[in-house]
Coordinates of C-alpha atoms in Angstrom, one line a residue:
X100 CA -6.2 73.5 -41.3
X101 CA -4.2 72.2 -38.4
X102 CA -3.5 68.7 -39.8
X103 CA -0.5 69.7 -41.9
X104 CA 1.6 71.1 -39.0
X105 CA 0.7 68.1 -36.8
X106 CA 1.8 65.7 -39.5
X107 CA 5.0 67.6 -40.0
X108 CA 5.7 67.6 -36.3
X109 CA 5.0 63.8 -36.1
X110 CA 7.3 63.2 -39.1
X111 CA 10.1 65.2 -37.5
X112 CA 9.8 63.4 -34.2
X113 CA 9.9 60.0 -36.0
X114 CA 13.0 61.2 -37.9
X115 CA 14.7 62.3 -34.7
X116 CA 13.9 59.0 -33.1
X117 CA 15.3 57.1 -36.1
X118 CA 18.4 59.2 -36.0
X119 CA 19.0 58.4 -32.3
X120 CA 18.5 54.7 -33.0
X121 CA 20.9 54.8 -35.9
X122 CA 23.5 56.6 -33.8
X123 CA 23.0 54.1 -31.0
X124 CA 23.4 51.2 -33.4
X125 CA 26.8 52.6 -34.4
X126 CA 28.3 53.3 -30.9
X127 CA 26.6 50.7 -28.7
X128 CA 28.5 47.7 -30.2
X129 CA 31.8 49.6 -29.8
X130 CA 31.0 50.2 -26.1
X131 CA 29.6 46.8 -25.2
X132 CA 31.9 44.5 -27.1
X133 CA 34.8 44.9 -24.7
X134 CA 32.4 44.1 -21.8
X135 CA 31.3 41.0 -23.7
X136 CA 34.9 39.9 -24.1
X137 CA 35.5 40.3 -20.3
X138 CA 32.2 38.4 -19.6
X139 CA 33.2 35.4 -21.7
X140 CA 36.6 35.4 -20.0
X141 CA 35.1 35.3 -16.6
X142 CA 32.7 32.5 -17.7
X143 CA 35.6 30.5 -19.0
X144 CA 37.5 31.0 -15.7
X145 CA 34.4 30.0 -13.7
X146 CA 33.9 26.9 -15.9
X147 CA 37.6 26.0 -15.4
X148 CA 37.2 26.4 -11.6
X149 CA 34.0 24.2 -11.6
X150 CA 35.7 21.6 -13.6
X151 CA 38.9 21.5 -11.6
X152 CA 37.3 21.6 -8.1
X153 CA 34.5 19.3 -9.2
X154 CA 37.1 16.7 -10.2
X155 CA 39.0 17.3 -6.9
X156 CA 35.7 16.9 -5.0
X157 CA 35.2 13.5 -6.6
X158 CA 38.7 12.5 -5.6
X159 CA 37.9 13.5 -2.0
X160 CA 35.7 10.4 -1.8
X161 CA 38.9 8.3 -1.9
X162 CA 39.8 8.1 1.8
X163 CA 43.5 8.4 1.4
X164 CA 43.1 11.6 -0.6
X165 CA 40.0 13.1 1.1
X166 CA 41.5 12.9 4.6
X167 CA 45.1 13.9 3.7
X168 CA 44.5 17.5 4.9
X169 CA 43.1 16.3 8.3
X170 CA 46.7 16.4 9.4
X171 CA 48.1 20.0 8.9
X172 CA 51.6 18.7 8.8
X173 CA 50.9 16.1 6.1
X174 CA 48.9 18.7 4.1
X175 CA 51.7 21.2 4.2
X176 CA 54.3 18.7 3.1
X177 CA 52.1 17.3 0.3
X178 CA 51.2 20.9 -0.8
X179 CA 54.9 21.9 -0.9
X180 CA 55.8 18.9 -3.0
X181 CA 53.0 19.4 -5.5
X182 CA 53.6 23.1 -5.5
X183 CA 57.3 22.7 -6.1
X184 CA 56.6 20.5 -9.1
X185 CA 54.1 23.1 -10.5
X186 CA 56.6 25.9 -9.8
X187 CA 59.4 24.0 -11.5
X188 CA 57.3 23.4 -14.7
X189 CA 56.2 27.0 -14.8
X190 CA 59.7 28.4 -14.4
X191 CA 61.2 26.0 -16.9
X192 CA 58.6 27.0 -19.5
X193 CA 58.2 30.8 -19.0
X194 CA 61.6 32.0 -17.7
X195 CA 63.6 31.0 -20.7
X196 CA 60.9 32.2 -23.1
X197 CA 60.2 35.5 -21.5
X198 CA 62.2 37.4 -24.1
X199 CA 63.8 39.5 -21.3
X200 CA 67.2 37.8 -20.8
X201 CA 68.4 40.5 -18.4
X202 CA 65.3 40.5 -16.2
X203 CA 63.9 37.0 -16.7
X204 CA 64.9 36.1 -13.0
X205 CA 62.1 38.5 -11.9
X206 CA 59.5 35.9 -13.0
X207 CA 60.8 33.2 -10.7
X208 CA 59.1 34.4 -7.5
X209 CA 55.7 35.1 -9.1
X210 CA 55.7 31.8 -10.9
X211 CA 56.8 30.0 -7.8
X212 CA 53.9 31.7 -5.9
X213 CA 51.4 30.6 -8.5
X214 CA 52.8 27.0 -8.4
X215 CA 52.6 26.8 -4.6
X216 CA 49.1 28.3 -4.6
X217 CA 47.9 25.5 -7.0
X218 CA 49.8 23.0 -4.9
X219 CA 47.9 24.0 -1.8
X220 CA 44.7 24.3 -3.8
X221 CA 44.9 20.7 -5.0
X222 CA 45.5 19.3 -1.6
X223 CA 42.8 21.3 0.2
X224 CA 40.5 21.0 -2.9
X225 CA 40.5 17.2 -2.3
X226 CA 39.8 17.6 1.4
X227 CA 36.4 16.1 2.4
X228 CA 35.6 19.3 4.4
X229 CA 36.1 21.5 1.4
X230 CA 33.7 19.4 -0.6
X231 CA 30.9 20.1 1.9
X232 CA 31.8 23.8 2.5
X233 CA 32.0 25.2 -1.0
X234 CA 28.7 27.1 -0.7
X235 CA 30.0 28.6 2.6
X236 CA 33.3 29.6 1.0
X237 CA 31.6 31.4 -1.9
X238 CA 28.9 33.0 0.3
X239 CA 30.7 34.5 3.2
X240 CA 32.5 37.8 3.9
X241 CA 33.9 39.7 1.0
X242 CA 33.6 36.8 -1.5
X243 CA 30.0 37.7 -2.6
X244 CA 31.1 41.3 -3.3
X245 CA 33.9 40.1 -5.5
X246 CA 31.8 37.6 -7.3
X247 CA 29.1 40.3 -7.6
X248 CA 31.6 42.5 -9.5
X249 CA 32.4 39.6 -11.8
X250 CA 28.7 38.8 -12.2
X251 CA 28.1 42.5 -13.2
X252 CA 30.4 42.1 -16.2
X253 CA 28.8 38.7 -17.1
X254 CA 25.3 40.1 -17.1
X255 CA 26.2 43.2 -19.1
X256 CA 28.3 41.2 -21.5
X257 CA 25.7 38.5 -22.1
X258 CA 23.0 41.0 -22.5
X259 CA 25.0 42.8 -25.2
X260 CA 25.8 39.6 -27.1
X261 CA 23.1 40.4 -29.8
X262 CA 25.0 43.6 -30.6
X263 CA 28.4 42.0 -31.0
X264 CA 29.5 41.1 -34.5
X265 CA 30.3 37.4 -34.7
X266 CA 30.3 36.7 -31.0
X267 CA 31.4 33.1 -31.5
X268 CA 34.5 34.2 -33.3
X269 CA 36.1 35.0 -29.9
X270 CA 35.7 31.4 -28.8
X271 CA 37.2 30.1 -32.1
X272 CA 40.3 32.3 -31.5
X273 CA 41.0 31.0 -28.0
X274 CA 42.7 27.6 -29.1
X275 CA 45.1 29.7 -31.2
X276 CA 46.5 31.6 -28.2
X277 CA 50.1 30.9 -27.5
X278 CA 50.4 29.9 -23.9
X279 CA 54.2 29.7 -23.9
X280 CA 56.5 31.9 -26.0
X281 CA 55.7 34.4 -28.7
X282 CA 54.2 32.0 -31.2
X283 CA 57.3 31.8 -33.4
X284 CA 58.0 28.4 -34.9
X285 CA 60.8 27.4 -37.3
X286 CA 60.1 24.6 -39.8
X287 CA 63.0 23.3 -41.8
X288 CA 62.7 21.5 -45.1
X289 CA 65.7 19.9 -46.8
X290 CA 65.2 19.6 -50.6
X291 CA 67.4 17.3 -52.7
X292 CA 69.7 18.9 -55.2
X293 CA 69.2 18.6 -59.0
X294 CA 72.7 17.1 -59.6
X295 CA 73.8 17.1 -63.2
X296 CA 70.2 17.4 -64.5
X297 CA 68.6 20.4 -66.1
X298 CA 67.2 22.7 -63.3
X299 CA 64.0 23.2 -65.3
X300 CA 63.3 19.5 -65.1
X301 CA 64.0 19.2 -61.4
X302 CA 60.9 17.7 -59.6
X303 CA 58.9 19.6 -57.0
X304 CA 59.3 17.8 -53.6
X305 CA 56.5 17.8 -51.0
X306 CA 57.6 19.8 -47.9
X307 CA 55.7 17.7 -45.4
X308 CA 55.2 20.4 -42.7
X309 CA 52.2 21.5 -40.8
X310 CA 51.0 25.1 -40.4
X311 CA 47.8 27.2 -40.2
X312 CA 47.6 30.0 -42.7
X313 CA 44.6 31.4 -40.9
X314 CA 46.6 32.1 -37.7
X315 CA 49.8 33.2 -39.5
X316 CA 50.7 36.8 -38.8
X317 CA 54.3 36.8 -40.1
X318 CA 56.0 34.4 -42.5
X319 CA 59.8 34.5 -43.0
X320 CA 61.3 32.4 -45.7
X321 CA 65.1 31.9 -46.1
X322 CA 67.1 29.4 -48.1
X323 CA 70.7 28.7 -48.7
X324 CA 70.0 27.7 -52.4
X325 CA 67.7 29.1 -55.1
X326 CA 64.3 27.4 -54.8
X327 CA 60.8 27.6 -56.3
X328 CA 57.7 27.3 -54.0
X329 CA 54.6 25.9 -55.6
X330 CA 51.2 24.4 -54.7
X331 CA 51.5 21.1 -56.6
X332 CA 54.0 18.5 -57.8
X333 CA 52.5 18.6 -61.2
X334 CA 53.3 21.7 -63.2
X335 CA 50.0 21.5 -65.1
X336 CA 48.1 21.7 -61.7
X337 CA 49.6 24.9 -60.5
X338 CA 47.0 27.4 -59.4
X339 CA 49.5 30.2 -59.5
X340 CA 53.0 31.0 -60.7
X341 CA 55.7 29.4 -58.4
X342 CA 57.4 31.8 -56.1
X343 CA 61.1 32.2 -56.3
X344 CA 63.4 32.5 -53.3
X345 CA 67.0 33.2 -54.1
X346 CA 70.0 31.8 -52.2
X347 CA 70.7 33.5 -48.9
X348 CA 67.7 35.8 -49.3
X349 CA 65.2 36.5 -46.5
X350 CA 61.6 37.3 -47.5
X351 CA 58.9 38.5 -45.1
X352 CA 55.1 38.4 -45.5
X353 CA 53.0 40.2 -42.9
X354 CA 49.2 39.9 -42.6
X355 CA 49.0 43.5 -41.2
X356 CA 50.4 44.7 -44.5
X357 CA 47.9 42.5 -46.4
X358 CA 50.8 40.5 -47.9
X359 CA 49.7 37.3 -49.6
X360 CA 52.1 34.4 -48.5
X361 CA 53.4 32.3 -51.3
X362 CA 52.5 29.0 -49.6
X363 CA 49.1 27.2 -50.1
X364 CA 46.4 27.1 -47.5
X365 CA 46.6 23.3 -47.4
X366 CA 50.1 22.3 -46.1
X367 CA 49.9 19.0 -48.0
X368 CA 50.0 20.9 -51.2
X369 CA 53.3 22.7 -50.4
X370 CA 56.0 21.6 -52.8
X371 CA 59.5 23.0 -53.3
X372 CA 61.9 22.7 -56.3
X373 CA 65.7 23.0 -55.8
X374 CA 67.4 24.5 -58.8
X375 CA 71.0 23.9 -57.7
X376 CA 73.3 20.9 -57.6
X377 CA 73.6 20.5 -53.8
X378 CA 70.6 20.0 -51.3
X379 CA 68.8 23.1 -50.2
X380 CA 67.8 24.0 -46.7
X381 CA 64.6 26.0 -46.6
X382 CA 63.5 27.5 -43.3
X383 CA 60.0 28.8 -42.7
X384 CA 59.8 31.0 -39.7
X385 CA 56.1 31.3 -38.8
X386 CA 54.6 33.7 -36.2
X387 CA 51.1 32.6 -35.2
X388 CA 48.6 34.7 -33.5
X389 CA 44.9 34.3 -32.9
X390 CA 42.6 35.7 -35.6
X391 CA 41.3 38.0 -32.9
X392 CA 44.4 39.1 -31.0
X393 CA 42.3 40.1 -28.0
X394 CA 41.7 36.4 -27.3
X395 CA 45.0 36.5 -25.4
X396 CA 43.4 38.7 -22.8
X397 CA 40.5 36.3 -22.5
X398 CA 42.9 33.5 -21.4
X399 CA 44.7 35.9 -19.0
X400 CA 41.5 37.1 -17.3
X401 CA 40.1 33.5 -17.1
X402 CA 43.3 32.3 -15.5
X403 CA 43.2 35.2 -13.1
X404 CA 39.7 34.3 -12.1
X405 CA 40.6 30.7 -11.5
X406 CA 43.7 31.8 -9.5
X407 CA 41.5 34.1 -7.3
X408 CA 39.1 31.3 -6.5
X409 CA 42.0 29.1 -5.6
X410 CA 43.6 31.7 -3.4
X411 CA 40.3 32.3 -1.5
X412 CA 39.7 28.6 -0.9
X413 CA 43.3 27.9 0.1
X414 CA 43.4 30.8 2.5
X415 CA 40.2 29.8 4.2
X416 CA 41.0 26.1 4.5
X417 CA 44.7 26.2 5.2
X418 CA 44.6 29.1 7.8
X419 CA 41.1 29.0 9.3
X420 CA 42.0 31.1 12.4
X421 CA 43.7 33.9 10.4
X422 CA 40.8 33.7 7.8
X423 CA 38.2 34.0 10.6
X424 CA 39.9 37.0 12.1
X425 CA 40.4 38.6 8.6
X426 CA 36.8 38.0 7.7
X427 CA 35.5 39.6 10.9
X428 CA 37.8 42.6 10.4
X429 CA 36.7 43.1 6.8
X430 CA 33.0 42.8 7.6
X431 CA 33.4 45.3 10.5
X432 CA 35.2 47.8 8.3
X433 CA 32.9 47.5 5.4
X434 CA 29.9 48.3 7.6
X435 CA 31.4 51.6 8.7
X436 CA 30.0 54.9 7.4
X437 CA 33.5 56.0 6.2
X438 CA 33.7 53.0 4.0
X439 CA 30.4 53.7 2.3
X440 CA 31.4 57.4 1.9
X441 CA 34.7 56.5 0.2
X442 CA 32.9 54.0 -2.0
X443 CA 30.4 56.7 -3.1
X444 CA 33.1 59.3 -3.6
X445 CA 35.0 56.9 -5.8
X446 CA 32.1 55.9 -8.0
X447 CA 30.9 59.5 -8.4
X448 CA 34.5 60.6 -9.1
X449 CA 35.3 58.2 -11.9
X450 CA 31.9 58.8 -13.6
X451 CA 32.6 62.5 -13.4
X452 CA 36.0 62.1 -14.9
X453 CA 34.5 60.2 -17.7
X454 CA 32.4 63.1 -18.9
X455 CA 34.6 66.0 -17.7
X456 CA 36.3 67.8 -20.7
X457 CA 40.0 67.9 -19.9
X458 CA 40.6 69.8 -23.1
X459 CA 43.8 67.9 -24.0
X460 CA 43.2 67.7 -27.8
X461 CA 42.7 64.0 -27.9
X462 CA 44.4 62.7 -24.7
X463 CA 41.3 63.0 -22.4
X464 CA 41.2 59.2 -21.9
X465 CA 44.8 59.2 -20.6
X466 CA 43.9 61.8 -18.0
X467 CA 40.8 59.8 -17.2
X468 CA 42.9 56.7 -16.5
X469 CA 45.4 58.6 -14.5
X470 CA 42.8 60.5 -12.4
X471 CA 40.7 57.4 -11.9
X472 CA 43.3 55.0 -10.7
X473 CA 44.9 57.7 -8.6
X474 CA 41.6 58.4 -6.9
X475 CA 41.0 54.7 -6.2
X476 CA 44.5 54.4 -4.7
X477 CA 44.1 57.4 -2.5
X478 CA 40.7 56.2 -1.2
X479 CA 42.2 52.7 -0.6
X480 CA 45.1 54.1 1.4
X481 CA 42.8 56.3 3.5
X482 CA 40.7 53.2 4.2
X483 CA 43.8 51.1 5.0
X484 CA 45.3 53.6 7.4
X485 CA 42.0 54.4 9.1
X486 CA 41.2 50.6 9.5
X487 CA 44.7 50.0 11.0
X488 CA 44.0 52.7 13.6
X489 CA 40.5 51.5 14.5
X490 CA 41.0 47.7 14.4
X491 CA 44.6 47.4 15.7
X492 CA 45.4 50.5 17.8
X493 CA 42.0 51.0 19.3
X494 CA 41.6 47.3 20.1
X495 CA 45.0 47.3 21.8
X496 CA 44.3 50.4 23.8
X497 CA 40.8 49.3 24.6
X498 CA 42.0 45.8 25.8
X499 CA 39.8 44.1 23.1
X500 CA 42.9 42.5 21.6
X501 CA 43.5 40.7 24.9
X502 CA 40.1 38.9 24.6
X503 CA 41.0 37.7 21.0
X504 CA 44.5 36.6 22.1
X505 CA 43.1 34.7 25.1
X506 CA 41.6 32.3 22.5
X507 CA 43.9 30.0 20.6
X508 CA 45.1 32.9 18.4
X509 CA 48.8 33.8 18.5
X510 CA 50.1 37.3 18.2
X511 CA 51.4 36.5 14.7
X512 CA 48.0 35.3 13.7
X513 CA 46.5 38.4 15.1
X514 CA 48.7 40.8 13.1
X515 CA 48.3 38.7 9.9
X516 CA 44.5 38.4 10.4
X517 CA 44.1 42.1 10.9
X518 CA 46.3 43.0 7.9
X519 CA 44.5 40.5 5.7
X520 CA 41.1 41.7 6.8
X521 CA 42.0 45.3 6.1
X522 CA 43.4 44.5 2.7
X523 CA 40.3 42.4 1.8
X524 CA 38.1 45.4 2.5
X525 CA 40.4 47.6 0.4
X526 CA 40.3 44.9 -2.4
X527 CA 36.5 45.2 -2.5
X528 CA 36.8 48.9 -2.7
X529 CA 39.3 48.6 -5.6
X530 CA 37.1 46.0 -7.3
X531 CA 33.8 47.9 -7.2
X532 CA 35.2 51.4 -8.1
X533 CA 37.6 49.8 -10.6
X534 CA 34.7 48.0 -12.4
X535 CA 32.9 51.3 -12.8
X536 CA 36.1 52.9 -14.1
X537 CA 36.6 50.1 -16.7
X538 CA 33.0 50.5 -17.9
X539 CA 33.5 54.3 -18.2
X540 CA 36.9 53.8 -20.0
X541 CA 35.2 51.5 -22.5
X542 CA 32.8 54.3 -23.3
X543 CA 35.3 57.2 -23.3
X544 CA 36.7 56.8 -26.8
X545 CA 33.1 56.8 -28.2
X546 CA 32.2 59.8 -26.1
X547 CA 35.3 61.7 -27.3
X548 CA 34.6 60.8 -30.9
X549 CA 31.0 62.0 -30.7
X550 CA 32.0 65.2 -28.9
X551 CA 34.7 66.1 -31.5
X552 CA 32.6 64.9 -34.5
X553 CA 35.3 62.4 -35.4
X554 CA 34.7 59.2 -37.2
X555 CA 33.1 56.4 -35.2
X556 CA 35.6 54.4 -33.1
X557 CA 36.0 50.6 -33.1
X558 CA 35.6 48.4 -30.1
X559 CA 39.3 47.5 -30.1
X560 CA 40.2 51.0 -28.9
X561 CA 38.1 50.7 -25.8
X562 CA 39.2 47.2 -25.1
X563 CA 42.9 48.2 -25.4
X564 CA 42.3 51.0 -22.9
X565 CA 40.7 48.6 -20.5
X566 CA 43.5 46.0 -20.7
X567 CA 46.2 48.6 -20.2
X568 CA 44.3 49.9 -17.1
X569 CA 44.0 46.6 -15.3
X570 CA 47.8 46.3 -14.6
X571 CA 47.9 49.9 -13.4
X572 CA 45.2 49.1 -10.9
X573 CA 47.2 46.1 -9.8
X574 CA 50.3 48.1 -9.2
X575 CA 48.4 50.8 -7.3
X576 CA 46.8 48.0 -5.2
X577 CA 50.4 46.8 -4.4
X578 CA 51.3 50.3 -3.3
X579 CA 48.2 50.4 -1.1
X580 CA 49.3 47.0 0.4
X581 CA 52.7 48.5 1.2
X582 CA 51.2 51.5 2.9
X583 CA 48.7 49.2 4.7
X584 CA 51.5 47.0 6.0
X585 CA 53.3 50.1 7.4
X586 CA 50.0 51.3 9.0
X587 CA 49.3 48.0 10.7
X588 CA 52.9 47.7 12.0
X589 CA 52.8 51.3 13.4
X590 CA 49.3 50.8 14.8
X591 CA 50.8 48.4 17.4
X592 CA 52.5 51.4 19.0
X593 CA 51.0 54.6 17.7
X594 CA 47.5 56.1 17.9
X595 CA 45.4 56.8 14.8
X596 CA 46.5 60.5 14.2
X597 CA 50.2 59.8 14.6
X598 CA 49.8 56.8 12.3
X599 CA 48.1 58.9 9.6
X600 CA 50.9 61.5 9.7
X601 CA 53.7 59.0 9.6
X602 CA 52.1 57.1 6.7
X603 CA 51.6 60.3 4.8
X604 CA 55.2 61.3 5.2
X605 CA 56.3 57.8 4.2
X606 CA 54.1 58.0 1.1
X607 CA 55.5 61.4 0.0
X608 CA 59.2 60.4 0.6
X609 CA 58.7 57.0 -0.8
X610 CA 57.5 58.4 -4.1
X611 CA 60.5 60.7 -4.2
X612 CA 63.1 58.0 -3.3
X613 CA 64.3 57.2 -6.9
X614 CA 64.6 60.9 -7.9
X615 CA 66.3 61.6 -4.6
X616 CA 68.9 58.9 -5.1
X617 CA 69.5 59.9 -8.7
X618 CA 70.0 63.6 -7.6
X619 CA 72.8 62.6 -5.1
X620 CA 75.0 61.3 -7.9
X621 CA 78.0 63.5 -8.4
X622 CA 77.5 65.3 -5.0
X623 CA 79.8 64.9 -2.0
X624 CA 79.9 61.6 -0.1
X625 CA 77.8 62.9 2.8
X626 CA 74.9 63.9 0.6
X627 CA 75.1 60.6 -1.3
X628 CA 75.2 58.6 2.0
X629 CA 72.1 60.4 3.3
X630 CA 70.2 59.8 0.0
X631 CA 71.1 56.1 0.1
X632 CA 70.1 55.8 3.7
X633 CA 66.7 57.3 3.0
X634 CA 66.3 54.8 0.2
X635 CA 67.1 51.9 2.5
X636 CA 64.9 53.1 5.4
X637 CA 61.9 54.4 3.4
X638 CA 60.2 52.1 0.9
X639 CA 60.7 52.9 -2.8
X640 CA 57.0 53.5 -3.7
X641 CA 58.1 55.0 -7.0
X642 CA 58.3 51.4 -8.2
X643 CA 54.5 51.2 -8.2
X644 CA 54.0 54.6 -9.8
X645 CA 53.6 54.3 -13.5
X646 CA 52.1 57.7 -14.2
X647 CA 54.8 58.4 -16.9
X648 CA 53.8 55.3 -18.7
X649 CA 50.1 56.2 -18.5
X650 CA 50.8 59.7 -19.8
X651 CA 52.8 58.3 -22.7
X652 CA 50.1 55.7 -23.5
X653 CA 52.5 52.8 -23.0
X654 CA 51.4 49.4 -21.8
X655 CA 52.9 48.0 -18.6
X656 CA 55.0 44.9 -19.5
X657 CA 54.6 41.7 -17.6
X658 CA 58.2 41.7 -16.4
X659 CA 57.6 45.0 -14.7
X660 CA 54.6 43.7 -12.8
X661 CA 56.7 40.7 -11.7
X662 CA 59.5 43.0 -10.5
X663 CA 57.0 45.1 -8.5
X664 CA 55.5 41.9 -7.0
X665 CA 59.0 40.8 -5.9
X666 CA 59.7 44.1 -4.2
X667 CA 56.3 44.0 -2.5
X668 CA 56.9 40.5 -1.1
X669 CA 60.3 41.4 0.3
X670 CA 59.0 44.6 1.8
X671 CA 56.0 43.0 3.3
X672 CA 58.1 40.3 5.0
X673 CA 60.4 43.0 6.4
X674 CA 57.5 45.0 7.7
X675 CA 55.9 41.9 9.2
X676 CA 59.1 41.2 11.1
X677 CA 59.1 44.8 12.3
X678 CA 55.5 44.5 13.4
X679 CA 56.2 41.4 15.4
X680 CA 59.1 43.1 17.1
X681 CA 56.9 46.0 18.1
X682 CA 53.9 43.8 19.1
X683 CA 55.7 40.9 20.8
X684 CA 56.4 42.6 24.0
X685 CA 53.5 45.0 24.0
X686 CA 51.6 44.9 27.3
X687 CA 47.9 44.2 26.6
X688 CA 46.7 43.9 30.2

């Protein structure tokens, strides 16, 4: 008598399990595909680094090249020459094609920095010492933590590959990525005129141009004469009716609108008939994009990974004393209880934000991004200011700095090493908490859709949110670097508490600098002078604040990142000079 209820209970449990599995099959691919894309980008970047520095390691066996860096003077000269060539090529390619004529100059300094970095990377990558020290470079200090974050994405991404629809399609889209420009190409075809003959008997001439219909997103056709576009020279072999383009008419075909272009898939079959007396000039303006547009981000992430490996190796080999001091500082700060506390607060905070209902009627993910990146920035600034007080101020007051400077370490190297070590520890903080935030952001659209009973979301939504978050993290790290520079400079003279208060005041006023200057317009000259004076003395941290763009859901353009980088470099140089003035005559005995 008890068999029927038991069977019913078993059936209901099996049904519930099948429902859970069915739901998981719907949302798991949408969550994990963005992580898979990031994973293959990191793997491509790692493969590029292995290929590049493997080749340079082979070149290091040539005595002339392998021992070039034994002399620091020769290494610097050679690095500057090669870096200058790289910088010139990059600037000549990207500045004119930036699409921002009024602000294209902002790209010069970032591109020059990248070129110089690769110049030094090539020279020191060929050094015989670098060939034998690669395992030490990748296994010391903060590097394993950064590689561990990258490895986390790789493991999760590769493990989720069976759930990704057509995982190899991403690799097929990479060759179609436009490395320079916006992918617009103009192809001109001159078609002979019909003369005195009957237009209907005019022959179809082969266009003889090359294009890829698979990668074509927009096709614009314009002609100064009336022409017909066909897929054969023989009228009996037409597979479809020829397409007519009238004189001085512009026609657009967009793949996003599912428009069918009138040109054949095989370029060799494209033929054009001119129906007028004089020759016709037909212009095909083709905009090419990868079949999977997200492939552009794969190339960008892979290049960033290669650039990071190059920066770490170059820093260690070109400035070993500064690197050693930075490494010691970073390891000491990361071992402190405060660092672990901030790390824990950051991870718990971003996970909490991911599931907290903000009740914004569909904009929860924007508040998640805003709250998450702001939390990471605040924790990073706390760590930077605290580290400046404990590693610079306390060492000066406790006479520990005198021991370091008694070795062959100059005061400039001491300041640079301390600042670099502090920022390396903050970088690890940003990287670990930021990685958790990106994973949560990838899941957030799915979570919101399930909570509001909306239709299942697609993986592109989560990936877009991730890609738009990474530049924001970069900007907020730049702001943290600015505050960290101020903290290190002040730590040469001020104790920890005074440094904290001063940096807090600078942060508050710095984020109000732009509104303050704008509010002084139209007022009397004294008010305007005071506003401009504050803008000169206090850094304009509002440059790094993009909360308005986050709230509006707008992506951060590359030109804006370049401008923020330019400001950071100029500000850091000014603060470094101030720090040297404060520290140069400081009595350490």
